[in-house]
């Protein structure tokens, strides 16, 4: 089996289609293609082609996880459940999470801090409700307490804001 061509894809310009014996076989991202070291003219065994096909699906799953994290900060549990919905094998999920942790794209401590900060800006609520919302996202209690201390929530100010908003709404 011989790699006859490697072409950049039209819709996803960061991915490359690899043709084996003049037929499409698999696609790889730019980084995966460079790491693999394959080029046109290389001879591959059937096992190597299957390995590259598996690498292709793993690479696609990793890129989907990257896009998911890029939308907004996510907890580790959110990424794990997202990848489970995509039917990724557990070993691959652990590997992707490890890579995202190494790149510092996942951090439950930072996630809890930003969640509380954003939530207080957009829809102020009580400390108790924030704790419950973070627990629903499976953030560890240690991170929740640290985030609450970091943001120095003043529950009375938050409650006063909610009450004043409700009073304004009821006056109309």
PDB file of C-alpha atoms in Angstrom:
ATOM      1  CA  UNK A   1       0.000   0.000   0.000  1.00  0.00           C
ATOM      2  CA  UNK A   2       1.481   3.255  -1.134  1.00  0.00           C
ATOM      3  CA  UNK A   3       0.567   6.817  -0.204  1.00  0.00           C
ATOM      4  CA  UNK A   4      -0.195   8.339  -3.578  1.00  0.00           C
ATOM      5  CA  UNK A   5      -1.352  11.829  -2.577  1.00  0.00           C
ATOM      6  CA  UNK A   6      -1.864  14.171   0.372  1.00  0.00           C
ATOM      7  CA  UNK A   7      -4.267  17.070  -0.256  1.00  0.00           C
ATOM      8  CA  UNK A   8      -5.428  19.946   1.887  1.00  0.00           C
ATOM      9  CA  UNK A   9      -9.184  19.769   2.462  1.00  0.00           C
ATOM     10  CA  UNK A  10     -11.333  22.564   1.034  1.00  0.00           C
ATOM     11  CA  UNK A  11     -13.782  23.070   3.903  1.00  0.00           C
ATOM     12  CA  UNK A  12     -11.427  22.319   6.783  1.00  0.00           C
ATOM     13  CA  UNK A  13      -8.158  23.852   5.662  1.00  0.00           C
ATOM     14  CA  UNK A  14      -6.331  22.640   8.773  1.00  0.00           C
ATOM     15  CA  UNK A  15      -6.940  18.982   7.774  1.00  0.00           C
ATOM     16  CA  UNK A  16      -5.290  16.931   5.045  1.00  0.00           C
ATOM     17  CA  UNK A  17      -6.765  13.983   3.122  1.00  0.00           C
ATOM     18  CA  UNK A  18      -4.407  11.060   2.641  1.00  0.00           C
ATOM     19  CA  UNK A  19      -4.889   8.841  -0.408  1.00  0.00           C
ATOM     20  CA  UNK A  20      -3.579   5.281  -0.410  1.00  0.00           C
ATOM     21  CA  UNK A  21      -3.396   3.542  -3.803  1.00  0.00           C
ATOM     22  CA  UNK A  22      -5.292   6.456  -5.446  1.00  0.00           C
ATOM     23  CA  UNK A  23      -8.259   6.126  -3.008  1.00  0.00           C
ATOM     24  CA  UNK A  24      -9.132   8.318  -0.018  1.00  0.00           C
ATOM     25  CA  UNK A  25      -8.104   6.505   3.141  1.00  0.00           C
ATOM     26  CA  UNK A  26      -8.063   8.937   6.091  1.00  0.00           C
ATOM     27  CA  UNK A  27      -7.517  12.557   7.069  1.00  0.00           C
ATOM     28  CA  UNK A  28      -5.194  14.132   9.606  1.00  0.00           C
ATOM     29  CA  UNK A  29      -4.820  17.577  11.096  1.00  0.00           C
ATOM     30  CA  UNK A  30      -1.733  19.605  10.266  1.00  0.00           C
ATOM     31  CA  UNK A  31      -0.022  18.783  13.549  1.00  0.00           C
ATOM     32  CA  UNK A  32      -0.876  15.079  13.382  1.00  0.00           C
ATOM     33  CA  UNK A  33       0.377  14.923   9.798  1.00  0.00           C
ATOM     34  CA  UNK A  34       3.673  16.557  10.766  1.00  0.00           C
ATOM     35  CA  UNK A  35       4.085  14.274  13.798  1.00  0.00           C
ATOM     36  CA  UNK A  36       3.383  11.160  11.741  1.00  0.00           C
ATOM     37  CA  UNK A  37       6.113  11.980   9.236  1.00  0.00           C
ATOM     38  CA  UNK A  38       4.251  10.428   6.321  1.00  0.00           C
ATOM     39  CA  UNK A  39       4.648  11.773   2.788  1.00  0.00           C
ATOM     40  CA  UNK A  40       3.646  10.886  -0.740  1.00  0.00           C
ATOM     41  CA  UNK A  41       5.446   7.808  -1.951  1.00  0.00           C
ATOM     42  CA  UNK A  42       5.768   6.115   1.457  1.00  0.00           C
ATOM     43  CA  UNK A  43       4.846   2.462   1.644  1.00  0.00           C
ATOM     44  CA  UNK A  44       2.442   1.417   4.425  1.00  0.00           C
ATOM     45  CA  UNK A  45       1.297  -1.937   5.707  1.00  0.00           C
ATOM     46  CA  UNK A  46      -2.401  -2.653   6.283  1.00  0.00           C
ATOM     47  CA  UNK A  47      -1.803  -2.371  10.045  1.00  0.00           C
ATOM     48  CA  UNK A  48      -0.182   1.057   9.634  1.00  0.00           C
ATOM     49  CA  UNK A  49      -3.139   2.262   7.548  1.00  0.00           C
ATOM     50  CA  UNK A  50      -5.548   1.066  10.263  1.00  0.00           C
ATOM     51  CA  UNK A  51      -3.410   2.791  12.912  1.00  0.00           C
ATOM     52  CA  UNK A  52      -3.557   6.037  10.935  1.00  0.00           C
ATOM     53  CA  UNK A  53      -7.333   5.690  10.560  1.00  0.00           C
ATOM     54  CA  UNK A  54      -7.613   5.340  14.336  1.00  0.00           C
ATOM     55  CA  UNK A  55      -5.300   8.336  14.772  1.00  0.00           C
ATOM     56  CA  UNK A  56      -7.602  10.245  12.423  1.00  0.00           C
ATOM     57  CA  UNK A  57     -10.722   9.577  14.501  1.00  0.00           C
ATOM     58  CA  UNK A  58      -8.856  10.350  17.735  1.00  0.00           C
ATOM     59  CA  UNK A  59      -7.544  13.573  16.211  1.00  0.00           C
ATOM     60  CA  UNK A  60     -11.054  14.636  15.140  1.00  0.00           C
ATOM     61  CA  UNK A  61     -12.362  13.990  18.650  1.00  0.00           C
ATOM     62  CA  UNK A  62      -9.542  16.065  20.168  1.00  0.00           C
ATOM     63  CA  UNK A  63     -10.290  18.951  17.790  1.00  0.00           C
ATOM     64  CA  UNK A  64     -13.986  18.803  18.713  1.00  0.00           C
ATOM     65  CA  UNK A  65     -13.038  18.997  22.387  1.00  0.00           C
ATOM     66  CA  UNK A  66     -10.791  21.990  21.639  1.00  0.00           C
ATOM     67  CA  UNK A  67     -13.653  23.781  19.888  1.00  0.00           C
ATOM     68  CA  UNK A  68     -15.964  22.993  22.826  1.00  0.00           C
ATOM     69  CA  UNK A  69     -13.480  24.450  25.315  1.00  0.00           C
ATOM     70  CA  UNK A  70     -12.866  27.488  23.100  1.00  0.00           C
ATOM     71  CA  UNK A  71     -16.533  28.548  23.309  1.00  0.00           C
ATOM     72  CA  UNK A  72     -16.353  29.243  27.042  1.00  0.00           C
ATOM     73  CA  UNK A  73     -14.562  27.846  30.104  1.00  0.00           C
ATOM     74  CA  UNK A  74     -15.618  24.296  30.938  1.00  0.00           C
ATOM     75  CA  UNK A  75     -15.262  22.000  33.923  1.00  0.00           C
ATOM     76  CA  UNK A  76     -13.545  18.647  33.532  1.00  0.00           C
ATOM     77  CA  UNK A  77     -16.894  16.933  34.051  1.00  0.00           C
ATOM     78  CA  UNK A  78     -18.466  18.950  31.211  1.00  0.00           C
ATOM     79  CA  UNK A  79     -15.704  17.848  28.813  1.00  0.00           C
ATOM     80  CA  UNK A  80     -15.991  14.251  29.996  1.00  0.00           C
ATOM     81  CA  UNK A  81     -19.769  14.190  29.456  1.00  0.00           C
ATOM     82  CA  UNK A  82     -19.425  15.972  26.080  1.00  0.00           C
ATOM     83  CA  UNK A  83     -16.977  13.346  24.849  1.00  0.00           C
ATOM     84  CA  UNK A  84     -19.183  10.561  26.229  1.00  0.00           C
ATOM     85  CA  UNK A  85     -22.089  11.958  24.180  1.00  0.00           C
ATOM     86  CA  UNK A  86     -19.775  11.811  21.163  1.00  0.00           C
ATOM     87  CA  UNK A  87     -19.192   8.127  22.065  1.00  0.00           C
ATOM     88  CA  UNK A  88     -15.461   8.484  22.602  1.00  0.00           C
ATOM     89  CA  UNK A  89     -13.758   5.521  24.300  1.00  0.00           C
ATOM     90  CA  UNK A  90     -12.917   6.104  27.976  1.00  0.00           C
ATOM     91  CA  UNK A  91      -9.176   5.764  27.357  1.00  0.00           C
ATOM     92  CA  UNK A  92      -9.342   8.468  24.663  1.00  0.00           C
ATOM     93  CA  UNK A  93     -11.404  10.728  26.943  1.00  0.00           C
ATOM     94  CA  UNK A  94      -8.739  10.465  29.650  1.00  0.00           C
ATOM     95  CA  UNK A  95      -6.011  11.171  27.094  1.00  0.00           C
ATOM     96  CA  UNK A  96      -7.819  14.249  25.706  1.00  0.00           C
ATOM     97  CA  UNK A  97      -8.492  15.609  29.194  1.00  0.00           C
ATOM     98  CA  UNK A  98      -4.829  15.125  30.075  1.00  0.00           C
ATOM     99  CA  UNK A  99      -3.768  17.047  26.952  1.00  0.00           C
ATOM    100  CA  UNK A 100      -6.198  19.879  27.745  1.00  0.00           C
ATOM    101  CA  UNK A 101      -4.946  20.015  31.338  1.00  0.00           C
ATOM    102  CA  UNK A 102      -1.344  20.197  30.088  1.00  0.00           C
ATOM    103  CA  UNK A 103      -2.303  23.104  27.809  1.00  0.00           C
ATOM    104  CA  UNK A 104      -4.031  24.738  30.812  1.00  0.00           C
ATOM    105  CA  UNK A 105      -7.335  24.864  28.926  1.00  0.00           C
ATOM    106  CA  UNK A 106      -9.038  22.932  31.709  1.00  0.00           C
ATOM    107  CA  UNK A 107      -8.798  23.910  35.350  1.00  0.00           C
ATOM    108  CA  UNK A 108     -11.718  23.420  37.724  1.00  0.00           C
ATOM    109  CA  UNK A 109     -10.333  26.047  40.118  1.00  0.00           C
ATOM    110  CA  UNK A 110     -10.176  28.751  37.457  1.00  0.00           C
ATOM    111  CA  UNK A 111     -13.496  27.562  36.073  1.00  0.00           C
ATOM    112  CA  UNK A 112     -15.216  28.014  39.449  1.00  0.00           C
ATOM    113  CA  UNK A 113     -13.781  31.532  39.849  1.00  0.00           C
ATOM    114  CA  UNK A 114     -14.853  32.633  36.375  1.00  0.00           C
ATOM    115  CA  UNK A 115     -18.264  30.943  36.732  1.00  0.00           C
ATOM    116  CA  UNK A 116     -19.031  32.831  39.949  1.00  0.00           C
ATOM    117  CA  UNK A 117     -17.703  36.115  38.567  1.00  0.00           C
ATOM    118  CA  UNK A 118     -19.704  35.854  35.332  1.00  0.00           C
ATOM    119  CA  UNK A 119     -22.821  34.638  37.090  1.00  0.00           C
ATOM    120  CA  UNK A 120     -22.712  37.554  39.522  1.00  0.00           C
ATOM    121  CA  UNK A 121     -22.343  40.026  36.666  1.00  0.00           C
ATOM    122  CA  UNK A 122     -25.132  38.604  34.520  1.00  0.00           C
ATOM    123  CA  UNK A 123     -27.651  37.281  37.044  1.00  0.00           C
ATOM    124  CA  UNK A 124     -26.715  37.946  40.653  1.00  0.00           C
ATOM    125  CA  UNK A 125     -27.834  35.201  42.990  1.00  0.00           C
ATOM    126  CA  UNK A 126     -27.131  33.856  46.436  1.00  0.00           C
ATOM    127  CA  UNK A 127     -23.970  32.086  47.467  1.00  0.00           C
ATOM    128  CA  UNK A 128     -25.979  28.972  48.216  1.00  0.00           C
ATOM    129  CA  UNK A 129     -27.387  28.815  44.689  1.00  0.00           C
ATOM    130  CA  UNK A 130     -23.936  29.336  43.178  1.00  0.00           C
ATOM    131  CA  UNK A 131     -22.576  26.450  45.239  1.00  0.00           C
ATOM    132  CA  UNK A 132     -25.425  24.213  44.053  1.00  0.00           C
ATOM    133  CA  UNK A 133     -24.855  25.179  40.418  1.00  0.00           C
ATOM    134  CA  UNK A 134     -21.139  24.394  40.662  1.00  0.00           C
ATOM    135  CA  UNK A 135     -21.874  21.086  42.385  1.00  0.00           C
ATOM    136  CA  UNK A 136     -24.170  20.182  39.472  1.00  0.00           C
ATOM    137  CA  UNK A 137     -21.134  20.629  37.255  1.00  0.00           C
ATOM    138  CA  UNK A 138     -19.166  18.277  39.530  1.00  0.00           C
ATOM    139  CA  UNK A 139     -16.644  20.887  40.653  1.00  0.00           C
ATOM    140  CA  UNK A 140     -14.833  19.787  43.811  1.00  0.00           C
ATOM    141  CA  UNK A 141     -15.785  21.481  47.087  1.00  0.00           C
ATOM    142  CA  UNK A 142     -12.211  22.708  47.554  1.00  0.00           C
ATOM    143  CA  UNK A 143     -12.394  24.698  44.316  1.00  0.00           C
ATOM    144  CA  UNK A 144     -15.884  25.996  45.104  1.00  0.00           C
ATOM    145  CA  UNK A 145     -14.842  27.332  48.515  1.00  0.00           C
ATOM    146  CA  UNK A 146     -11.672  28.883  47.110  1.00  0.00           C
ATOM    147  CA  UNK A 147     -13.648  30.556  44.310  1.00  0.00           C
ATOM    148  CA  UNK A 148     -16.192  31.971  46.731  1.00  0.00           C
ATOM    149  CA  UNK A 149     -13.415  33.355  48.930  1.00  0.00           C
ATOM    150  CA  UNK A 150     -11.610  34.708  45.863  1.00  0.00           C
ATOM    151  CA  UNK A 151     -14.663  36.599  44.598  1.00  0.00           C
ATOM    152  CA  UNK A 152     -15.491  37.786  48.123  1.00  0.00           C
ATOM    153  CA  UNK A 153     -19.190  37.473  47.628  1.00  0.00           C
ATOM    154  CA  UNK A 154     -21.281  39.763  49.707  1.00  0.00           C
ATOM    155  CA  UNK A 155     -24.600  37.999  49.824  1.00  0.00           C
ATOM    156  CA  UNK A 156     -26.463  40.972  51.256  1.00  0.00           C
ATOM    157  CA  UNK A 157     -25.452  43.202  48.330  1.00  0.00           C
ATOM    158  CA  UNK A 158     -26.500  40.486  45.889  1.00  0.00           C
ATOM    159  CA  UNK A 159     -29.827  40.063  47.634  1.00  0.00           C
ATOM    160  CA  UNK A 160     -30.399  43.819  47.701  1.00  0.00           C
ATOM    161  CA  UNK A 161     -29.806  43.930  43.939  1.00  0.00           C
ATOM    162  CA  UNK A 162     -32.272  41.097  43.347  1.00  0.00           C
ATOM    163  CA  UNK A 163     -34.885  42.723  45.608  1.00  0.00           C
ATOM    164  CA  UNK A 164     -34.538  46.123  43.942  1.00  0.00           C
ATOM    165  CA  UNK A 165     -34.870  44.498  40.527  1.00  0.00           C
ATOM    166  CA  UNK A 166     -38.040  42.686  41.618  1.00  0.00           C
ATOM    167  CA  UNK A 167     -39.478  45.917  43.048  1.00  0.00           C
ATOM    168  CA  UNK A 168     -38.827  47.735  39.754  1.00  0.00           C
ATOM    169  CA  UNK A 169     -40.543  44.926  37.842  1.00  0.00           C
ATOM    170  CA  UNK A 170     -43.588  44.903  40.114  1.00  0.00           C
ATOM    171  CA  UNK A 171     -44.084  48.687  39.832  1.00  0.00           C
ATOM    172  CA  UNK A 172     -44.976  48.462  36.140  1.00  0.00           C
TER     173      UNK A 172
END
